[in-house]
Amino acid sequence: MTSGIVVLSVVMYLALLVPSAGLIVTRNRTLAGPPAVPGEPGLLEVAYLRGGPIRVVDTVIARMCEDGRVSVNSTGELKVERAAAFNAVERALLARCGPDWGTKLYRLRVQLQFDAAVDGVSSSLVKCGLLTSPAAEAKWKRAADVQVGGLVVGGVIALGLLGVPAALPVAIVALVLLAGGIKLRRAYGPRPKPGLTPRGQEFTDRVGRTGPWSVRTSAEHPEGVAGVVAVHDTVGPEPDQPYLHQLRLAVRTRPATSTTAKRSKSAKAGKSSSSYYSCSSSSAGSSCSSASSCSSGSHHSGHSGHSSCSSGSSCSSSSSSCGGSSCSS
């Protein structure tokens, strides 16, 4: 072989092998996430794992309806009966009810899922190693793009070397590696959006099948109706509740979601409270609407430190651990 063919062969193999190895390593690191945190996720974290941001919203609405803080009438209008919030997502819900403490349920569901408080739940799951982070997913996508580029470069060189008798064995091996790289890209390529890590998937599957959280009878569930909604969606609780029927109707009502989503995303920082939920500890910075204020108080088992809102005063910070359990004792 001439020195030129040797150089092309080396470049070809490097292009085929190195980016593919990088894709494997990046994919495994992304799915592994940070070290496991002892304990179990709380109520809102379970809801996010089982159904994403919208399940978190439905769980919060079910909890607030269950204890009488909000009500939903037969026309799908949500009304605040008692302006008390026990975590940042509930404060965000109250802030979106406006000065008359009422709003359409379907509109609230769409807007609240894009709130920064709900993003705080996903951030907690990332830190717990149960959900992959958007940044890690972006690295995974870049590694996949580099691998595709390497396959193109290696494939072009291999096809060129097929016409050189002395390099024919090298080119054939390269084409075999090219086929393997294509299969690798299909199997190890990134997902369209961030998803569960293997630990997160295992927990999500287990919580719906076994243990006290898997029951559908609200009286037997550790978190009542809200807990059943978190695990099994609004069709899960037994016996059924009128406000759950309205939630199911709201799912089928489609407002102008694209406009609503853009408006909600642009208003995240200034309009509603954001939170940091951790599997080991949860703290929420509070921010109230113009018609509400916060003071510390207490809730039933599983919650500590809540905000009770009333007109005309200011906010103090609060912390909450939702769901009666956290990732560490």
Coordinates of C-alpha atoms in Angstrom, one line a residue:
M1 CA 0.0 0.0 0.0
T2 CA 1.1 3.5 -0.6
S3 CA 1.4 5.9 2.3
G4 CA -1.7 7.7 1.1
I5 CA -3.8 4.6 1.3
V6 CA -2.5 3.9 4.8
V7 CA -3.4 7.4 5.9
L8 CA -6.9 7.1 4.5
S9 CA -7.4 3.8 6.1
V10 CA -6.4 5.2 9.5
V11 CA -8.7 8.2 9.1
M12 CA -11.5 5.9 8.0
Y13 CA -11.2 3.6 11.0
L14 CA -10.9 6.5 13.4
A15 CA -14.1 8.1 11.9
L16 CA -16.0 4.8 12.2
L17 CA -14.9 3.7 15.7
V18 CA -14.1 6.8 17.9
P19 CA -17.4 8.6 17.5
S20 CA -19.3 5.4 18.0
A21 CA -17.4 4.7 21.2
G22 CA -18.1 8.3 22.3
L23 CA -21.8 7.7 21.7
I24 CA -21.9 4.6 23.9
V25 CA -20.1 6.4 26.7
T26 CA -22.2 9.5 26.6
R27 CA -25.5 7.5 26.5
N28 CA -24.5 5.4 29.5
R29 CA -23.5 8.5 31.5
T30 CA -26.7 10.2 30.6
L31 CA -28.9 7.3 31.7
A32 CA -26.8 6.6 34.9
G33 CA -27.4 10.1 36.2
P34 CA -26.0 11.3 39.6
P35 CA -25.4 8.9 42.5
A36 CA -28.6 7.4 43.9
V37 CA -30.2 9.3 46.8
P38 CA -31.6 7.2 49.7
G39 CA -35.3 7.2 50.2
E40 CA -38.4 7.6 48.0
P41 CA -39.8 10.5 46.0
G42 CA -42.7 12.4 47.4
L43 CA -46.3 12.9 46.1
L44 CA -45.6 15.4 43.3
E45 CA -42.4 13.7 42.3
V46 CA -44.3 10.4 41.9
A47 CA -46.9 12.2 39.8
Y48 CA -44.2 13.6 37.5
L49 CA -42.6 10.2 37.1
R50 CA -46.0 8.6 36.3
G51 CA -47.5 11.2 34.0
G52 CA -45.2 14.2 33.5
P53 CA -46.0 17.9 34.3
I54 CA -49.8 17.6 33.6
R55 CA -50.1 14.8 36.2
V56 CA -48.5 17.0 38.7
V57 CA -51.2 19.6 38.0
D58 CA -54.0 17.1 38.3
T59 CA -52.6 15.8 41.5
V60 CA -52.4 19.3 43.0
I61 CA -56.0 20.1 41.9
A62 CA -57.2 16.8 43.4
R63 CA -55.5 17.4 46.7
M64 CA -56.9 20.9 47.0
C65 CA -60.4 19.7 46.0
E66 CA -60.1 16.8 48.4
D67 CA -59.5 19.0 51.5
G68 CA -61.9 21.7 50.4
R69 CA -59.5 24.5 49.6
V70 CA -60.8 24.7 46.0
S71 CA -64.0 23.5 44.3
V72 CA -65.1 22.8 40.8
N73 CA -68.7 23.3 39.7
S74 CA -70.7 21.5 37.0
T75 CA -69.5 24.0 34.3
G76 CA -65.8 23.4 34.9
E77 CA -65.2 26.6 36.9
L78 CA -62.6 26.3 39.6
K79 CA -63.2 28.4 42.7
V80 CA -60.9 29.0 45.6
E81 CA -62.8 28.3 48.9
R82 CA -59.8 28.7 51.2
A83 CA -56.6 30.4 50.0
A84 CA -54.0 28.1 51.7
A85 CA -51.0 26.6 49.9
F86 CA -48.7 23.9 51.2
N87 CA -46.1 24.0 48.4
A88 CA -44.9 26.1 45.5
V89 CA -47.2 24.4 42.9
E90 CA -50.2 25.1 45.0
R91 CA -49.1 28.8 45.4
A92 CA -48.8 29.0 41.6
L93 CA -52.3 27.6 41.2
L94 CA -53.7 30.3 43.6
A95 CA -51.7 33.0 41.8
R96 CA -53.4 32.0 38.5
C97 CA -56.9 32.3 39.9
G98 CA -56.9 36.0 39.8
P99 CA -58.5 38.6 42.1
D100 CA -61.9 36.9 42.0
W101 CA -60.3 33.5 43.0
G102 CA -61.8 31.7 40.1
T103 CA -60.8 30.4 36.6
K104 CA -61.7 27.8 34.1
L105 CA -60.3 24.4 35.0
Y106 CA -59.2 23.4 31.5
R107 CA -57.3 26.7 31.1
L108 CA -55.6 26.4 34.5
R109 CA -54.4 22.8 33.6
V110 CA -52.8 24.0 30.4
Q111 CA -51.1 27.0 32.0
L112 CA -49.9 25.6 35.2
Q113 CA -48.0 22.7 33.7
F114 CA -45.5 25.2 32.2
D115 CA -45.0 27.0 35.5
A116 CA -41.5 27.2 37.1
A117 CA -42.9 25.5 40.2
V118 CA -43.6 22.4 38.2
D119 CA -40.1 22.6 36.6
G120 CA -38.8 22.5 40.2
V121 CA -40.3 19.0 40.6
S122 CA -38.4 17.8 37.5
S123 CA -35.2 19.4 38.7
S124 CA -35.5 17.4 42.0
L125 CA -35.9 14.2 40.0
V126 CA -32.8 15.0 38.0
K127 CA -30.8 15.5 41.3
C128 CA -32.2 12.2 42.6
G129 CA -31.0 10.4 39.5
L130 CA -34.5 9.4 38.4
L131 CA -34.8 11.7 35.4
T132 CA -32.2 12.7 32.9
S133 CA -31.4 16.4 32.6
P134 CA -31.9 18.4 29.4
A135 CA -28.2 19.3 29.4
A136 CA -27.2 15.7 29.5
E137 CA -29.7 14.8 26.8
A138 CA -28.2 17.7 24.7
K139 CA -24.7 16.2 25.1
W140 CA -26.1 12.8 24.1
K141 CA -27.6 14.4 20.9
R142 CA -24.3 16.0 20.0
A143 CA -22.5 12.7 20.4
A144 CA -25.0 11.1 18.1
D145 CA -24.6 13.9 15.5
V146 CA -20.8 13.4 15.7
Q147 CA -21.2 9.7 15.3
V148 CA -23.3 10.2 12.2
G149 CA -20.7 12.5 10.7
G150 CA -18.0 9.9 11.4
L151 CA -20.1 7.2 9.6
V152 CA -20.5 9.5 6.6
V153 CA -16.7 10.2 6.4
G154 CA -15.8 6.6 7.0
G155 CA -18.3 5.3 4.5
V156 CA -17.2 7.7 1.8
I157 CA -13.5 6.6 2.3
A158 CA -14.5 2.9 2.3
L159 CA -16.4 3.2 -1.0
G160 CA -13.4 5.0 -2.5
L161 CA -11.0 2.3 -1.4
L162 CA -13.2 -0.4 -2.9
G163 CA -11.6 0.6 -6.3
V164 CA -8.1 -0.1 -5.0
P165 CA -7.3 -3.8 -5.1
A166 CA -4.6 -3.6 -2.5
A167 CA -7.0 -1.9 0.0
L168 CA -10.0 -4.1 -0.8
P169 CA -9.9 -6.1 2.5
V170 CA -9.6 -2.9 4.5
A171 CA -12.6 -1.4 2.7
I172 CA -14.7 -4.5 3.3
V173 CA -14.0 -4.5 7.0
A174 CA -14.8 -0.8 7.1
L175 CA -18.2 -1.4 5.4
V176 CA -19.0 -4.0 8.0
L177 CA -18.1 -1.4 10.7
L178 CA -20.3 1.1 8.9
A179 CA -23.3 -1.3 9.1
G180 CA -22.6 -1.9 12.8
G181 CA -22.4 1.9 13.4
I182 CA -25.8 2.4 11.8
K183 CA -27.3 -0.3 14.0
L184 CA -25.6 1.3 17.0
R185 CA -27.1 4.7 16.1
R186 CA -30.6 3.2 16.0
A187 CA -30.2 1.4 19.3
Y188 CA -28.2 4.1 21.3
G189 CA -29.5 7.3 19.7
P190 CA -31.0 10.0 21.9
R191 CA -34.7 10.3 22.7
P192 CA -36.9 13.1 21.4
K193 CA -37.2 14.5 25.0
P194 CA -35.6 13.9 28.4
G195 CA -36.9 10.7 30.0
L196 CA -36.5 8.4 32.9
T197 CA -33.2 6.8 33.9
P198 CA -33.2 3.1 34.5
R199 CA -33.6 3.8 38.3
G200 CA -36.5 6.1 37.6
Q201 CA -38.1 3.6 35.3
E202 CA -37.8 0.8 37.8
F203 CA -39.3 3.0 40.6
T204 CA -42.1 4.2 38.3
D205 CA -43.1 0.6 37.3
R206 CA -42.9 -0.6 40.9
V207 CA -45.0 2.1 42.5
G208 CA -47.9 1.3 40.2
R209 CA -47.8 -2.4 40.8
T210 CA -46.9 -3.1 44.4
G211 CA -47.0 -1.5 47.8
P212 CA -49.5 0.9 49.4
W213 CA -49.1 3.5 46.6
S214 CA -50.5 1.0 44.0
V215 CA -54.0 0.8 45.5
R216 CA -56.9 2.6 43.8
T217 CA -59.2 3.0 46.9
S218 CA -58.6 6.5 48.1
A219 CA -59.4 5.6 51.8
E220 CA -56.5 3.0 51.8
H221 CA -54.0 5.2 49.9
P222 CA -51.4 7.0 52.1
E223 CA -52.1 10.2 50.2
G224 CA -55.9 9.8 49.6
V225 CA -57.5 10.8 46.3
A226 CA -54.4 12.9 45.3
G227 CA -52.2 9.9 45.7
V228 CA -54.3 7.7 43.5
V229 CA -54.4 10.4 40.9
A230 CA -50.6 10.7 41.0
V231 CA -50.2 7.0 40.3
H232 CA -53.2 6.0 38.3
D233 CA -54.5 9.3 36.7
T234 CA -57.9 10.8 37.2
V235 CA -59.6 7.5 36.2
G236 CA -58.0 5.7 39.1
P237 CA -59.7 6.7 42.4
E238 CA -62.4 4.6 43.9
P239 CA -65.0 5.8 44.7
D240 CA -65.1 8.4 41.9
Q241 CA -65.5 12.1 42.8
P242 CA -67.4 14.8 40.9
Y243 CA -64.3 17.0 40.6
L244 CA -62.5 14.1 38.9
H245 CA -65.2 14.0 36.4
Q246 CA -64.6 17.7 35.6
L247 CA -60.9 17.0 35.4
R248 CA -61.5 14.3 32.8
L249 CA -63.8 16.7 30.8
A250 CA -61.0 19.3 31.0
V251 CA -58.6 16.9 29.4
R252 CA -60.9 16.7 26.3
T253 CA -61.2 20.5 26.2
R254 CA -58.5 22.0 23.9
P255 CA -57.9 25.7 24.4
A256 CA -55.4 27.7 22.2
T257 CA -52.5 25.6 23.7
S258 CA -49.6 27.1 21.7
T259 CA -50.5 30.7 22.6
T260 CA -51.2 29.7 26.2
A261 CA -47.9 27.8 26.5
K262 CA -45.9 30.7 25.1
R263 CA -47.5 33.1 27.5
S264 CA -47.0 30.8 30.4
K265 CA -43.3 30.2 29.6
S266 CA -42.6 33.9 29.2
A267 CA -44.2 34.7 32.6
K268 CA -42.5 32.0 34.6
A269 CA -39.9 34.1 36.4
G270 CA -42.1 37.0 37.4
K271 CA -45.6 35.7 37.7
S272 CA -45.5 32.7 40.0
S273 CA -43.4 31.0 42.6
S274 CA -40.7 28.7 41.7
S275 CA -39.5 25.8 43.9
Y276 CA -36.6 23.5 44.5
Y277 CA -37.8 20.1 45.4
S278 CA -35.2 17.7 46.6
C279 CA -35.5 14.0 47.3
S280 CA -33.7 14.6 50.5
S281 CA -35.2 18.0 51.4
S282 CA -37.7 20.3 49.9
S283 CA -37.7 24.1 50.1
A284 CA -39.9 26.5 48.3
G285 CA -39.5 30.2 47.8
S286 CA -42.8 31.8 48.0
S287 CA -44.3 34.5 45.9
C288 CA -47.9 35.4 46.0
S289 CA -50.4 37.0 43.7
S290 CA -51.6 40.6 44.3
A291 CA -54.6 39.2 46.2
S292 CA -52.8 36.8 48.4
S293 CA -50.1 36.5 51.1
C294 CA -48.3 33.7 53.0
S295 CA -47.8 32.7 56.5
S296 CA -46.4 29.5 58.0
G297 CA -48.7 26.8 59.3
S298 CA -49.1 23.0 59.3
H299 CA -50.9 20.3 57.3
H300 CA -51.6 16.7 57.8
S301 CA -48.9 14.0 57.9
G302 CA -46.2 14.3 55.3
H303 CA -46.2 18.1 55.1
S304 CA -44.4 20.6 57.1
G305 CA -44.5 24.3 56.7
H306 CA -47.2 25.7 54.5
S307 CA -48.5 29.0 53.3
S308 CA -51.9 30.3 54.2
C309 CA -52.9 33.1 51.9
S310 CA -55.1 36.0 52.6
S311 CA -55.6 39.5 51.1
G312 CA -53.4 42.4 51.9
S313 CA -50.2 41.2 53.5
S314 CA -46.8 39.9 52.6
C315 CA -45.1 36.5 52.1
S316 CA -42.8 34.5 54.1
S317 CA -40.8 31.5 52.8
S318 CA -41.9 28.0 53.4
S319 CA -40.8 24.5 52.9
S320 CA -42.7 21.3 52.1
S321 CA -42.1 17.6 51.8
C322 CA -45.0 16.3 49.8
G323 CA -46.4 12.8 49.8
G324 CA -45.5 11.7 53.2
S325 CA -42.1 10.4 52.2
S326 CA -38.9 11.8 50.9
C327 CA -35.7 10.3 49.4
S328 CA -34.1 10.4 52.8
S329 CA -35.3 10.1 56.2

